[in-house]
DNA sequence: ACCCTATGACTAG
DNA sequence: TAGTCCTAGGGTT
């Protein structure tokens, strides 16, 4: 579920339902019980996001959430349903209940704690603002362009670019026609610029509804076009063994680090 | 009942 | 590099 687009989408949704309002917090599963008690009955003063990190603000206190590989939120309108016993955090007010399940991180921090987290993150393609983040972007790009690690590894490094995960990595590299195993220092700077612009576009688009849309409509099969608005399609992600939408060659995959890289040898030489 | 997988990331050695 | 943590769904014994 969760790459940067998901987190931004969840931030927006929570801001819409809970922002500026008093809410009740609880932890049916128990592991966030004392912290939930601390924020319960208070106003959610702000919601912020950076990369894959989500922050709920309650004046000086901050709930920091990272969904990890399979954490997610379920929002339900109306009367609060009985929580599953795995619900780490439940937020509710009169008209909405939000249940958090399976996060890798759910903790109570101060503003200082939040800043420490943000400091170790790279540039965020969604919140990037050239007038304030240009120097950071420049520094991180220099790091990429002088590294001997592969561009596939570098794109997933959250201290360089914050928010890209395994799906966007695969799709952005494909869309740039870039081989994943090229060392950063051998990368064409204009290709990196193109991938960055593409990442900004795609993640913002995905953040609108929390869905990854990396395939151009004209590259979908007829059968897929009919359900485009429901489905998640990819050029290469999890399509190993299938035929490339563009060149018809066979999509490959390989384990790199602890994740799987997918690519088309024909289009990404 | 067990085994595997998954859009993540940390720690120990 | 391996092990660990968080959870559910699907497939196989």
PDB file of C-alpha atoms (C1' of nucleotides) in Angstrom:
ATOM      1  CA  UNK A   1       0.000   0.000   0.000  1.00  0.00           C
ATOM      2  CA  UNK A   2       2.302   2.749   1.170  1.00  0.00           C
ATOM      3  CA  UNK A   3       4.655   4.868  -0.880  1.00  0.00           C
ATOM      4  CA  UNK A   4       4.797   8.658  -0.637  1.00  0.00           C
ATOM      5  CA  UNK A   5       1.576   9.144  -2.583  1.00  0.00           C
ATOM      6  CA  UNK A   6      -0.366   7.013  -0.076  1.00  0.00           C
ATOM      7  CA  UNK A   7       0.969   8.971   2.863  1.00  0.00           C
ATOM      8  CA  UNK A   8       0.095  12.327   1.290  1.00  0.00           C
ATOM      9  CA  UNK A   9      -3.359  11.058   0.474  1.00  0.00           C
ATOM     10  CA  UNK A  10      -3.877   9.798   4.016  1.00  0.00           C
ATOM     11  CA  UNK A  11      -2.655  13.127   5.380  1.00  0.00           C
ATOM     12  CA  UNK A  12      -5.197  14.991   3.267  1.00  0.00           C
ATOM     13  CA  UNK A  13      -8.034  12.656   4.215  1.00  0.00           C
ATOM     14  CA  UNK A  14      -7.246  12.871   7.926  1.00  0.00           C
ATOM     15  CA  UNK A  15      -6.912  16.642   7.734  1.00  0.00           C
ATOM     16  CA  UNK A  16     -10.336  16.824   6.111  1.00  0.00           C
ATOM     17  CA  UNK A  17     -12.051  14.663   8.719  1.00  0.00           C
ATOM     18  CA  UNK A  18     -10.138  15.492  11.891  1.00  0.00           C
ATOM     19  CA  UNK A  19      -8.157  18.663  11.278  1.00  0.00           C
ATOM     20  CA  UNK A  20      -9.053  21.450  13.701  1.00  0.00           C
ATOM     21  CA  UNK A  21     -11.405  19.169  15.594  1.00  0.00           C
ATOM     22  CA  UNK A  22     -11.420  17.448  18.934  1.00  0.00           C
ATOM     23  CA  UNK A  23     -11.225  13.680  18.677  1.00  0.00           C
ATOM     24  CA  UNK A  24     -11.133  10.562  20.785  1.00  0.00           C
ATOM     25  CA  UNK A  25      -8.105   8.275  20.560  1.00  0.00           C
ATOM     26  CA  UNK A  26      -7.716   4.705  21.735  1.00  0.00           C
ATOM     27  CA  UNK A  27      -5.602   1.622  21.138  1.00  0.00           C
ATOM     28  CA  UNK A  28      -7.736  -1.541  21.077  1.00  0.00           C
ATOM     29  CA  UNK A  29      -4.619  -3.622  20.461  1.00  0.00           C
ATOM     30  CA  UNK A  30      -2.999  -1.984  23.488  1.00  0.00           C
ATOM     31  CA  UNK A  31       0.483  -1.105  22.325  1.00  0.00           C
ATOM     32  CA  UNK A  32      -0.305   2.599  21.970  1.00  0.00           C
ATOM     33  CA  UNK A  33      -2.686   2.805  24.911  1.00  0.00           C
ATOM     34  CA  UNK A  34      -0.965   5.310  27.199  1.00  0.00           C
ATOM     35  CA  UNK A  35      -0.051   7.543  24.276  1.00  0.00           C
ATOM     36  CA  UNK A  36      -3.588   7.397  22.917  1.00  0.00           C
ATOM     37  CA  UNK A  37      -4.845   8.439  26.334  1.00  0.00           C
ATOM     38  CA  UNK A  38      -2.511  11.442  26.195  1.00  0.00           C
ATOM     39  CA  UNK A  39      -3.981  12.820  22.974  1.00  0.00           C
ATOM     40  CA  UNK A  40      -7.582  11.751  23.459  1.00  0.00           C
ATOM     41  CA  UNK A  41     -10.033  14.616  23.908  1.00  0.00           C
ATOM     42  CA  UNK A  42      -7.650  17.073  22.289  1.00  0.00           C
ATOM     43  CA  UNK A  43      -7.728  18.998  19.028  1.00  0.00           C
ATOM     44  CA  UNK A  44      -5.786  17.743  16.017  1.00  0.00           C
ATOM     45  CA  UNK A  45      -4.111  21.025  15.218  1.00  0.00           C
ATOM     46  CA  UNK A  46      -2.344  19.936  12.032  1.00  0.00           C
ATOM     47  CA  UNK A  47      -1.477  17.009   9.807  1.00  0.00           C
ATOM     48  CA  UNK A  48       1.831  16.872   7.950  1.00  0.00           C
ATOM     49  CA  UNK A  49       3.677  14.365   5.793  1.00  0.00           C
ATOM     50  CA  UNK A  50       7.198  13.931   4.522  1.00  0.00           C
ATOM     51  CA  UNK A  51       8.208  11.017   2.338  1.00  0.00           C
ATOM     52  CA  UNK A  52       6.613   7.934   3.868  1.00  0.00           C
ATOM     53  CA  UNK A  53       6.207   9.535   7.312  1.00  0.00           C
ATOM     54  CA  UNK A  54       2.888  10.847   8.567  1.00  0.00           C
ATOM     55  CA  UNK A  55       2.460  13.219  11.506  1.00  0.00           C
ATOM     56  CA  UNK A  56      -0.671  14.072  13.476  1.00  0.00           C
ATOM     57  CA  UNK A  57      -0.151  17.227  15.533  1.00  0.00           C
ATOM     58  CA  UNK A  58      -1.767  17.999  18.875  1.00  0.00           C
ATOM     59  CA  UNK A  59      -0.241  21.306  19.864  1.00  0.00           C
ATOM     60  CA  UNK A  60       3.287  20.359  20.913  1.00  0.00           C
ATOM     61  CA  UNK A  61       2.678  16.609  20.780  1.00  0.00           C
ATOM     62  CA  UNK A  62       3.050  14.678  17.561  1.00  0.00           C
ATOM     63  CA  UNK A  63       1.911  11.185  16.648  1.00  0.00           C
ATOM     64  CA  UNK A  64       4.441   9.791  14.185  1.00  0.00           C
ATOM     65  CA  UNK A  65       3.296   6.987  11.917  1.00  0.00           C
ATOM     66  CA  UNK A  66       5.190   4.893   9.410  1.00  0.00           C
ATOM     67  CA  UNK A  67       3.182   2.194   7.691  1.00  0.00           C
ATOM     68  CA  UNK A  68       6.115  -0.010   6.763  1.00  0.00           C
ATOM     69  CA  UNK A  69       5.380  -2.727   4.261  1.00  0.00           C
ATOM     70  CA  UNK A  70       1.768  -3.472   5.082  1.00  0.00           C
ATOM     71  CA  UNK A  71       0.340  -1.020   7.547  1.00  0.00           C
ATOM     72  CA  UNK A  72      -2.884   0.731   6.568  1.00  0.00           C
ATOM     73  CA  UNK A  73      -5.768   2.900   7.707  1.00  0.00           C
ATOM     74  CA  UNK A  74      -9.443   2.123   7.367  1.00  0.00           C
ATOM     75  CA  UNK A  75     -11.840   5.051   7.556  1.00  0.00           C
ATOM     76  CA  UNK A  76     -15.496   4.454   8.306  1.00  0.00           C
ATOM     77  CA  UNK A  77     -18.205   7.124   8.325  1.00  0.00           C
ATOM     78  CA  UNK A  78     -20.995   7.157  10.871  1.00  0.00           C
ATOM     79  CA  UNK A  79     -21.267   4.968  13.939  1.00  0.00           C
ATOM     80  CA  UNK A  80     -17.959   3.470  15.046  1.00  0.00           C
ATOM     81  CA  UNK A  81     -17.787  -0.276  14.352  1.00  0.00           C
ATOM     82  CA  UNK A  82     -16.352  -2.718  16.861  1.00  0.00           C
ATOM     83  CA  UNK A  83     -12.574  -2.556  16.342  1.00  0.00           C
ATOM     84  CA  UNK A  84     -10.538  -5.545  15.236  1.00  0.00           C
ATOM     85  CA  UNK A  85      -8.152  -6.561  18.007  1.00  0.00           C
ATOM     86  CA  UNK A  86      -5.171  -5.597  15.828  1.00  0.00           C
ATOM     87  CA  UNK A  87      -6.116  -1.921  15.697  1.00  0.00           C
ATOM     88  CA  UNK A  88      -3.101  -0.065  17.055  1.00  0.00           C
ATOM     89  CA  UNK A  89      -4.704   3.340  16.953  1.00  0.00           C
ATOM     90  CA  UNK A  90      -8.314   4.382  16.599  1.00  0.00           C
ATOM     91  CA  UNK A  91      -9.200   8.038  16.016  1.00  0.00           C
ATOM     92  CA  UNK A  92     -12.827   9.027  16.104  1.00  0.00           C
ATOM     93  CA  UNK A  93     -15.177  11.963  16.247  1.00  0.00           C
ATOM     94  CA  UNK A  94     -18.908  12.248  15.729  1.00  0.00           C
ATOM     95  CA  UNK A  95     -18.853  11.421  12.043  1.00  0.00           C
ATOM     96  CA  UNK A  96     -15.718   9.404  11.281  1.00  0.00           C
ATOM     97  CA  UNK A  97     -13.619   6.565  12.662  1.00  0.00           C
ATOM     98  CA  UNK A  98     -10.081   5.856  11.452  1.00  0.00           C
ATOM     99  CA  UNK A  99      -8.403   2.582  12.385  1.00  0.00           C
ATOM    100  CA  UNK A 100      -4.661   2.052  12.004  1.00  0.00           C
ATOM    101  CA  UNK A 101      -3.444  -1.525  11.579  1.00  0.00           C
ATOM    102  CA  UNK A 102       0.036  -2.975  11.236  1.00  0.00           C
ATOM    103  CA  UNK A 103       2.265   0.122  11.213  1.00  0.00           C
ATOM    104  CA  UNK A 104       5.961  -0.408  11.606  1.00  0.00           C
ATOM    105  CA  UNK A 105       6.014   2.771  13.663  1.00  0.00           C
ATOM    106  CA  UNK A 106       3.390   4.537  15.754  1.00  0.00           C
ATOM    107  CA  UNK A 107       4.864   6.699  18.472  1.00  0.00           C
ATOM    108  CA  UNK A 108       4.336   9.906  20.385  1.00  0.00           C
ATOM    109  CA  UNK A 109       6.969  12.567  19.788  1.00  0.00           C
ATOM    110  CA  UNK A 110       7.651  16.217  20.483  1.00  0.00           C
ATOM    111  CA  UNK A 111       8.255  18.769  17.731  1.00  0.00           C
ATOM    112  CA  UNK A 112      11.958  18.205  18.278  1.00  0.00           C
ATOM    113  CA  UNK A 113      11.531  14.499  17.630  1.00  0.00           C
ATOM    114  CA  UNK A 114       9.695  15.207  14.412  1.00  0.00           C
ATOM    115  CA  UNK A 115      12.438  17.527  13.208  1.00  0.00           C
ATOM    116  CA  UNK A 116      15.044  14.840  13.848  1.00  0.00           C
ATOM    117  CA  UNK A 117      13.163  12.507  11.538  1.00  0.00           C
ATOM    118  CA  UNK A 118      12.739  15.099   8.841  1.00  0.00           C
ATOM    119  CA  UNK A 119      16.405  16.014   9.007  1.00  0.00           C
ATOM    120  CA  UNK A 120      17.480  12.561   7.940  1.00  0.00           C
ATOM    121  CA  UNK A 121      15.083  12.471   5.001  1.00  0.00           C
ATOM    122  CA  UNK A 122      15.929  13.487   1.467  1.00  0.00           C
ATOM    123  CA  UNK A 123      13.979  15.698  -0.882  1.00  0.00           C
ATOM    124  CA  UNK A 124      10.268  14.877  -1.156  1.00  0.00           C
ATOM    125  CA  UNK A 125       8.927  14.921  -4.722  1.00  0.00           C
ATOM    126  CA  UNK A 126       5.411  15.741  -3.541  1.00  0.00           C
ATOM    127  CA  UNK A 127       6.099  18.645  -1.184  1.00  0.00           C
ATOM    128  CA  UNK A 128       9.102  19.905  -3.150  1.00  0.00           C
ATOM    129  CA  UNK A 129       9.103  23.667  -3.551  1.00  0.00           C
ATOM    130  CA  UNK A 130      11.924  25.042  -5.730  1.00  0.00           C
ATOM    131  CA  UNK A 131      12.053  28.308  -3.812  1.00  0.00           C
ATOM    132  CA  UNK A 132      12.937  26.588  -0.529  1.00  0.00           C
ATOM    133  CA  UNK A 133      14.178  23.068  -1.391  1.00  0.00           C
ATOM    134  CA  UNK A 134      16.441  23.709  -4.344  1.00  0.00           C
ATOM    135  CA  UNK A 135      19.634  23.517  -2.356  1.00  0.00           C
ATOM    136  CA  UNK A 136      18.612  20.228  -0.770  1.00  0.00           C
ATOM    137  CA  UNK A 137      17.705  18.777  -4.162  1.00  0.00           C
ATOM    138  CA  UNK A 138      21.022  19.919  -5.591  1.00  0.00           C
ATOM    139  CA  UNK A 139      22.942  18.266  -2.753  1.00  0.00           C
ATOM    140  CA  UNK A 140      21.067  14.986  -3.098  1.00  0.00           C
ATOM    141  CA  UNK A 141      21.439  14.882  -6.858  1.00  0.00           C
ATOM    142  CA  UNK A 142      25.153  15.419  -6.479  1.00  0.00           C
ATOM    143  CA  UNK A 143      25.227  12.450  -4.151  1.00  0.00           C
ATOM    144  CA  UNK A 144      23.454  10.303  -6.729  1.00  0.00           C
ATOM    145  CA  UNK A 145      25.693  11.441  -9.574  1.00  0.00           C
ATOM    146  CA  UNK A 146      28.863  10.632  -7.639  1.00  0.00           C
ATOM    147  CA  UNK A 147      27.792   7.299  -6.172  1.00  0.00           C
ATOM    148  CA  UNK A 148      28.940   3.901  -7.340  1.00  0.00           C
ATOM    149  CA  UNK A 149      25.716   2.317  -6.125  1.00  0.00           C
ATOM    150  CA  UNK A 150      23.110   1.465  -8.724  1.00  0.00           C
ATOM    151  CA  UNK A 151      20.425   3.997  -9.553  1.00  0.00           C
ATOM    152  CA  UNK A 152      17.876   1.370  -8.465  1.00  0.00           C
ATOM    153  CA  UNK A 153      19.320   1.359  -4.940  1.00  0.00           C
ATOM    154  CA  UNK A 154      19.753   5.122  -4.838  1.00  0.00           C
ATOM    155  CA  UNK A 155      16.130   5.819  -5.775  1.00  0.00           C
ATOM    156  CA  UNK A 156      14.958   3.745  -2.810  1.00  0.00           C
ATOM    157  CA  UNK A 157      17.268   5.485  -0.346  1.00  0.00           C
ATOM    158  CA  UNK A 158      14.939   7.644   1.727  1.00  0.00           C
ATOM    159  CA  UNK A 159      17.773   9.873   2.859  1.00  0.00           C
ATOM    160  CA  UNK A 160      18.227  10.936  -0.770  1.00  0.00           C
ATOM    161  CA  UNK A 161      14.697  11.053  -2.156  1.00  0.00           C
ATOM    162  CA  UNK A 162      11.907  10.568   0.361  1.00  0.00           C
ATOM    163  CA  UNK A 163       8.767   8.821  -0.801  1.00  0.00           C
ATOM    164  CA  UNK A 164       9.711   6.603  -3.725  1.00  0.00           C
ATOM    165  CA  UNK A 165       9.163   2.894  -3.083  1.00  0.00           C
ATOM    166  CA  UNK A 166       9.466  -0.289  -5.066  1.00  0.00           C
ATOM    167  CA  UNK A 167       6.587   0.344  -7.486  1.00  0.00           C
ATOM    168  CA  UNK A 168       7.462   3.926  -8.379  1.00  0.00           C
ATOM    169  CA  UNK A 169      11.122   2.982  -8.652  1.00  0.00           C
ATOM    170  CA  UNK A 170      10.384   0.327 -11.231  1.00  0.00           C
ATOM    171  CA  UNK A 171       7.936   2.472 -13.180  1.00  0.00           C
ATOM    172  CA  UNK A 172      10.010   5.656 -13.189  1.00  0.00           C
ATOM    173  CA  UNK A 173      13.105   3.815 -14.400  1.00  0.00           C
ATOM    174  CA  UNK A 174      11.088   2.190 -17.142  1.00  0.00           C
ATOM    175  CA  UNK A 175       9.484   5.443 -18.229  1.00  0.00           C
ATOM    176  CA  UNK A 176      12.946   7.010 -18.468  1.00  0.00           C
ATOM    177  CA  UNK A 177      14.278   4.078 -20.473  1.00  0.00           C
ATOM    178  CA  UNK A 178      16.965   3.786 -17.814  1.00  0.00           C
ATOM    179  CA  UNK A 179      18.652   0.531 -16.854  1.00  0.00           C
ATOM    180  CA  UNK A 180      18.303  -0.023 -13.073  1.00  0.00           C
ATOM    181  CA  UNK A 181      21.837  -1.284 -12.578  1.00  0.00           C
ATOM    182  CA  UNK A 182      23.662   1.753 -13.905  1.00  0.00           C
ATOM    183  CA  UNK A 183      25.859   3.257 -11.174  1.00  0.00           C
ATOM    184  CA  UNK A 184      24.747   6.717 -10.137  1.00  0.00           C
ATOM    185  CA  UNK A 185      28.008   8.272 -11.245  1.00  0.00           C
ATOM    186  CA  UNK A 186      27.523   6.931 -14.768  1.00  0.00           C
ATOM    187  CA  UNK A 187      23.991   8.286 -14.998  1.00  0.00           C
ATOM    188  CA  UNK A 188      23.238  11.028 -17.515  1.00  0.00           C
ATOM    189  CA  UNK A 189      22.295  14.117 -15.454  1.00  0.00           C
ATOM    190  CA  UNK A 190      19.477  14.944 -17.862  1.00  0.00           C
ATOM    191  CA  UNK A 191      18.011  11.476 -17.322  1.00  0.00           C
ATOM    192  CA  UNK A 192      18.065  12.076 -13.566  1.00  0.00           C
ATOM    193  CA  UNK A 193      16.328  15.434 -14.082  1.00  0.00           C
ATOM    194  CA  UNK A 194      13.711  13.755 -16.255  1.00  0.00           C
ATOM    195  CA  UNK A 195      13.114  11.031 -13.647  1.00  0.00           C
ATOM    196  CA  UNK A 196      12.766  13.650 -10.922  1.00  0.00           C
ATOM    197  CA  UNK A 197      10.187  15.628 -12.908  1.00  0.00           C
ATOM    198  CA  UNK A 198       8.375  12.398 -13.681  1.00  0.00           C
ATOM    199  CA  UNK A 199       8.445  11.354 -10.013  1.00  0.00           C
ATOM    200  CA  UNK A 200       6.930  14.667  -8.976  1.00  0.00           C
ATOM    201  CA  UNK A 201       4.139  14.329 -11.530  1.00  0.00           C
ATOM    202  CA  UNK A 202       3.378  10.697 -10.814  1.00  0.00           C
ATOM    203  CA  UNK A 203       3.423  10.910  -7.031  1.00  0.00           C
ATOM    204  CA  UNK A 204       1.207  13.979  -7.018  1.00  0.00           C
ATOM    205  CA  UNK A 205      -1.200  12.257  -9.353  1.00  0.00           C
ATOM    206  CA  UNK A 206      -1.166   9.154  -7.144  1.00  0.00           C
ATOM    207  CA  UNK A 207      -1.762  11.266  -4.046  1.00  0.00           C
ATOM    208  CA  UNK A 208      -5.089  12.488  -5.407  1.00  0.00           C
ATOM    209  CA  UNK A 209      -6.759   9.182  -4.673  1.00  0.00           C
ATOM    210  CA  UNK A 210      -3.961   7.081  -3.180  1.00  0.00           C
ATOM    211  CA  UNK A 211      -3.606   4.979  -6.331  1.00  0.00           C
ATOM    212  CA  UNK A 212      -0.504   4.546  -8.458  1.00  0.00           C
ATOM    213  CA  UNK A 213      -1.124   5.531 -12.059  1.00  0.00           C
ATOM    214  CA  UNK A 214       2.124   5.189 -13.954  1.00  0.00           C
ATOM    215  CA  UNK A 215       0.869   3.701 -17.211  1.00  0.00           C
ATOM    216  CA  UNK A 216      -0.220   6.087 -19.944  1.00  0.00           C
ATOM    217  CA  UNK A 217      -3.780   5.282 -21.018  1.00  0.00           C
ATOM    218  CA  UNK A 218      -2.711   4.545 -24.608  1.00  0.00           C
ATOM    219  CA  UNK A 219      -0.461   1.783 -23.339  1.00  0.00           C
ATOM    220  CA  UNK A 220      -3.254  -0.093 -21.627  1.00  0.00           C
ATOM    221  CA  UNK A 221      -4.856  -3.091 -23.277  1.00  0.00           C
ATOM    222  CA  UNK A 222      -8.477  -2.649 -24.352  1.00  0.00           C
ATOM    223  CA  UNK A 223      -9.656  -4.923 -21.569  1.00  0.00           C
ATOM    224  CA  UNK A 224      -7.687  -2.880 -19.038  1.00  0.00           C
ATOM    225  CA  UNK A 225      -8.984   0.477 -20.266  1.00  0.00           C
ATOM    226  CA  UNK A 226     -12.492  -0.288 -19.188  1.00  0.00           C
ATOM    227  CA  UNK A 227     -11.464  -0.725 -15.594  1.00  0.00           C
ATOM    228  CA  UNK A 228      -8.703   1.876 -15.595  1.00  0.00           C
ATOM    229  CA  UNK A 229     -10.226   3.882 -12.812  1.00  0.00           C
ATOM    230  CA  UNK A 230     -10.374   0.855 -10.541  1.00  0.00           C
ATOM    231  CA  UNK A 231      -7.198  -0.940 -11.365  1.00  0.00           C
ATOM    232  CA  UNK A 232      -3.535  -0.482 -10.722  1.00  0.00           C
ATOM    233  CA  UNK A 233      -1.486  -1.185 -13.787  1.00  0.00           C
ATOM    234  CA  UNK A 234       2.230  -1.131 -14.351  1.00  0.00           C
ATOM    235  CA  UNK A 235       4.785  -1.261 -17.125  1.00  0.00           C
ATOM    236  CA  UNK A 236       7.132  -3.580 -15.277  1.00  0.00           C
ATOM    237  CA  UNK A 237       6.322  -3.839 -11.558  1.00  0.00           C
ATOM    238  CA  UNK A 238       5.332  -7.453 -10.830  1.00  0.00           C
ATOM    239  CA  UNK A 239       5.037  -8.152 -14.534  1.00  0.00           C
ATOM    240  CA  UNK A 240       8.069 -10.447 -14.702  1.00  0.00           C
ATOM    241  CA  UNK A 241       7.576 -13.142 -17.314  1.00  0.00           C
ATOM    242  CA  UNK A 242       4.915 -11.052 -19.065  1.00  0.00           C
ATOM    243  CA  UNK A 243       5.380  -9.134 -22.283  1.00  0.00           C
ATOM    244  CA  UNK A 244       6.457  -5.512 -22.333  1.00  0.00           C
ATOM    245  CA  UNK A 245       3.681  -3.083 -23.279  1.00  0.00           C
ATOM    246  CA  UNK A 246       6.049  -1.222 -25.581  1.00  0.00           C
ATOM    247  CA  UNK A 247       8.574  -3.590 -27.153  1.00  0.00           C
ATOM    248  CA  UNK A 248       6.912  -6.942 -26.561  1.00  0.00           C
ATOM    249  CA  UNK A 249      10.003  -8.397 -24.875  1.00  0.00           C
ATOM    250  CA  UNK A 250       9.862 -10.380 -21.649  1.00  0.00           C
ATOM    251  CA  UNK A 251       9.941  -8.442 -18.362  1.00  0.00           C
ATOM    252  CA  UNK A 252      12.674  -9.558 -15.977  1.00  0.00           C
ATOM    253  CA  UNK A 253      13.064  -9.439 -12.221  1.00  0.00           C
ATOM    254  CA  UNK A 254      15.892  -9.938  -9.780  1.00  0.00           C
ATOM    255  CA  UNK A 255      16.408  -9.546  -6.051  1.00  0.00           C
ATOM    256  CA  UNK A 256      18.592  -6.559  -5.189  1.00  0.00           C
ATOM    257  CA  UNK A 257      19.319  -5.777  -1.575  1.00  0.00           C
ATOM    258  CA  UNK A 258      16.180  -7.080   0.065  1.00  0.00           C
ATOM    259  CA  UNK A 259      13.730  -5.988  -2.642  1.00  0.00           C
ATOM    260  CA  UNK A 260      12.819  -7.083  -6.137  1.00  0.00           C
ATOM    261  CA  UNK A 261      13.771  -5.006  -9.161  1.00  0.00           C
ATOM    262  CA  UNK A 262      11.639  -5.330 -12.285  1.00  0.00           C
ATOM    263  CA  UNK A 263      12.721  -4.103 -15.699  1.00  0.00           C
ATOM    264  CA  UNK A 264      12.457  -4.582 -19.431  1.00  0.00           C
ATOM    265  CA  UNK A 265      15.845  -5.487 -20.917  1.00  0.00           C
ATOM    266  CA  UNK A 266      14.643  -4.295 -24.322  1.00  0.00           C
ATOM    267  CA  UNK A 267      13.537  -0.807 -23.298  1.00  0.00           C
ATOM    268  CA  UNK A 268      16.025  -0.268 -20.471  1.00  0.00           C
ATOM    269  CA  UNK A 269      19.368  -1.282 -21.904  1.00  0.00           C
TER     270      UNK A 269
ATOM    271  C1'  DA B   1      -1.769 -26.173   9.885  1.00  0.00           C
ATOM    272  C1'  DC B   2       1.848 -24.360   7.460  1.00  0.00           C
ATOM    273  C1'  DC B   3       4.196 -21.597   3.901  1.00  0.00           C
ATOM    274  C1'  DC B   4       4.823 -17.665   1.087  1.00  0.00           C
ATOM    275  C1'  DT B   5       4.351 -12.987  -0.232  1.00  0.00           C
ATOM    276  C1'  DA B   6       3.856  -7.852   0.119  1.00  0.00           C
ATOM    277  C1'  DT B   7       4.139  -0.519  -2.423  1.00  0.00           C
ATOM    278  C1'  DG B   8       9.488  -0.791   4.402  1.00  0.00           C
ATOM    279  C1'  DA B   9      13.250  -0.101   7.258  1.00  0.00           C
ATOM    280  C1'  DC B  10      15.983  -0.993  11.359  1.00  0.00           C
ATOM    281  C1'  DT B  11      19.788  -3.601  13.949  1.00  0.00           C
ATOM    282  C1'  DA B  12      23.559  -6.872  14.729  1.00  0.00           C
ATOM    283  C1'  DG B  13      27.596  -9.074  13.108  1.00  0.00           C
TER     284       DG B  13
ATOM    285  C1'  DT C   1      23.872 -10.165   4.555  1.00  0.00           C
ATOM    286  C1'  DA C   2      20.643 -12.089   7.928  1.00  0.00           C
ATOM    287  C1'  DG C   3      17.348 -11.473  11.276  1.00  0.00           C
ATOM    288  C1'  DT C   4      13.628  -8.776  13.160  1.00  0.00           C
ATOM    289  C1'  DC C   5       9.156  -6.324  13.444  1.00  0.00           C
ATOM    290  C1'  DC C   6       4.331  -5.088  11.990  1.00  0.00           C
ATOM    291  C1'  DT C   7      -0.511  -8.078   9.549  1.00  0.00           C
ATOM    292  C1'  DA C   8      -3.527 -10.427   6.262  1.00  0.00           C
ATOM    293  C1'  DG C   9      -4.512 -13.101   2.297  1.00  0.00           C
ATOM    294  C1'  DG C  10      -3.723 -16.683  -0.708  1.00  0.00           C
ATOM    295  C1'  DG C  11      -1.968 -21.104  -1.758  1.00  0.00           C
ATOM    296  C1'  DT C  12      -0.520 -25.612  -0.429  1.00  0.00           C
ATOM    297  C1'  DT C  13      -0.275 -29.719   2.854  1.00  0.00           C
TER     298       DT C  13
END
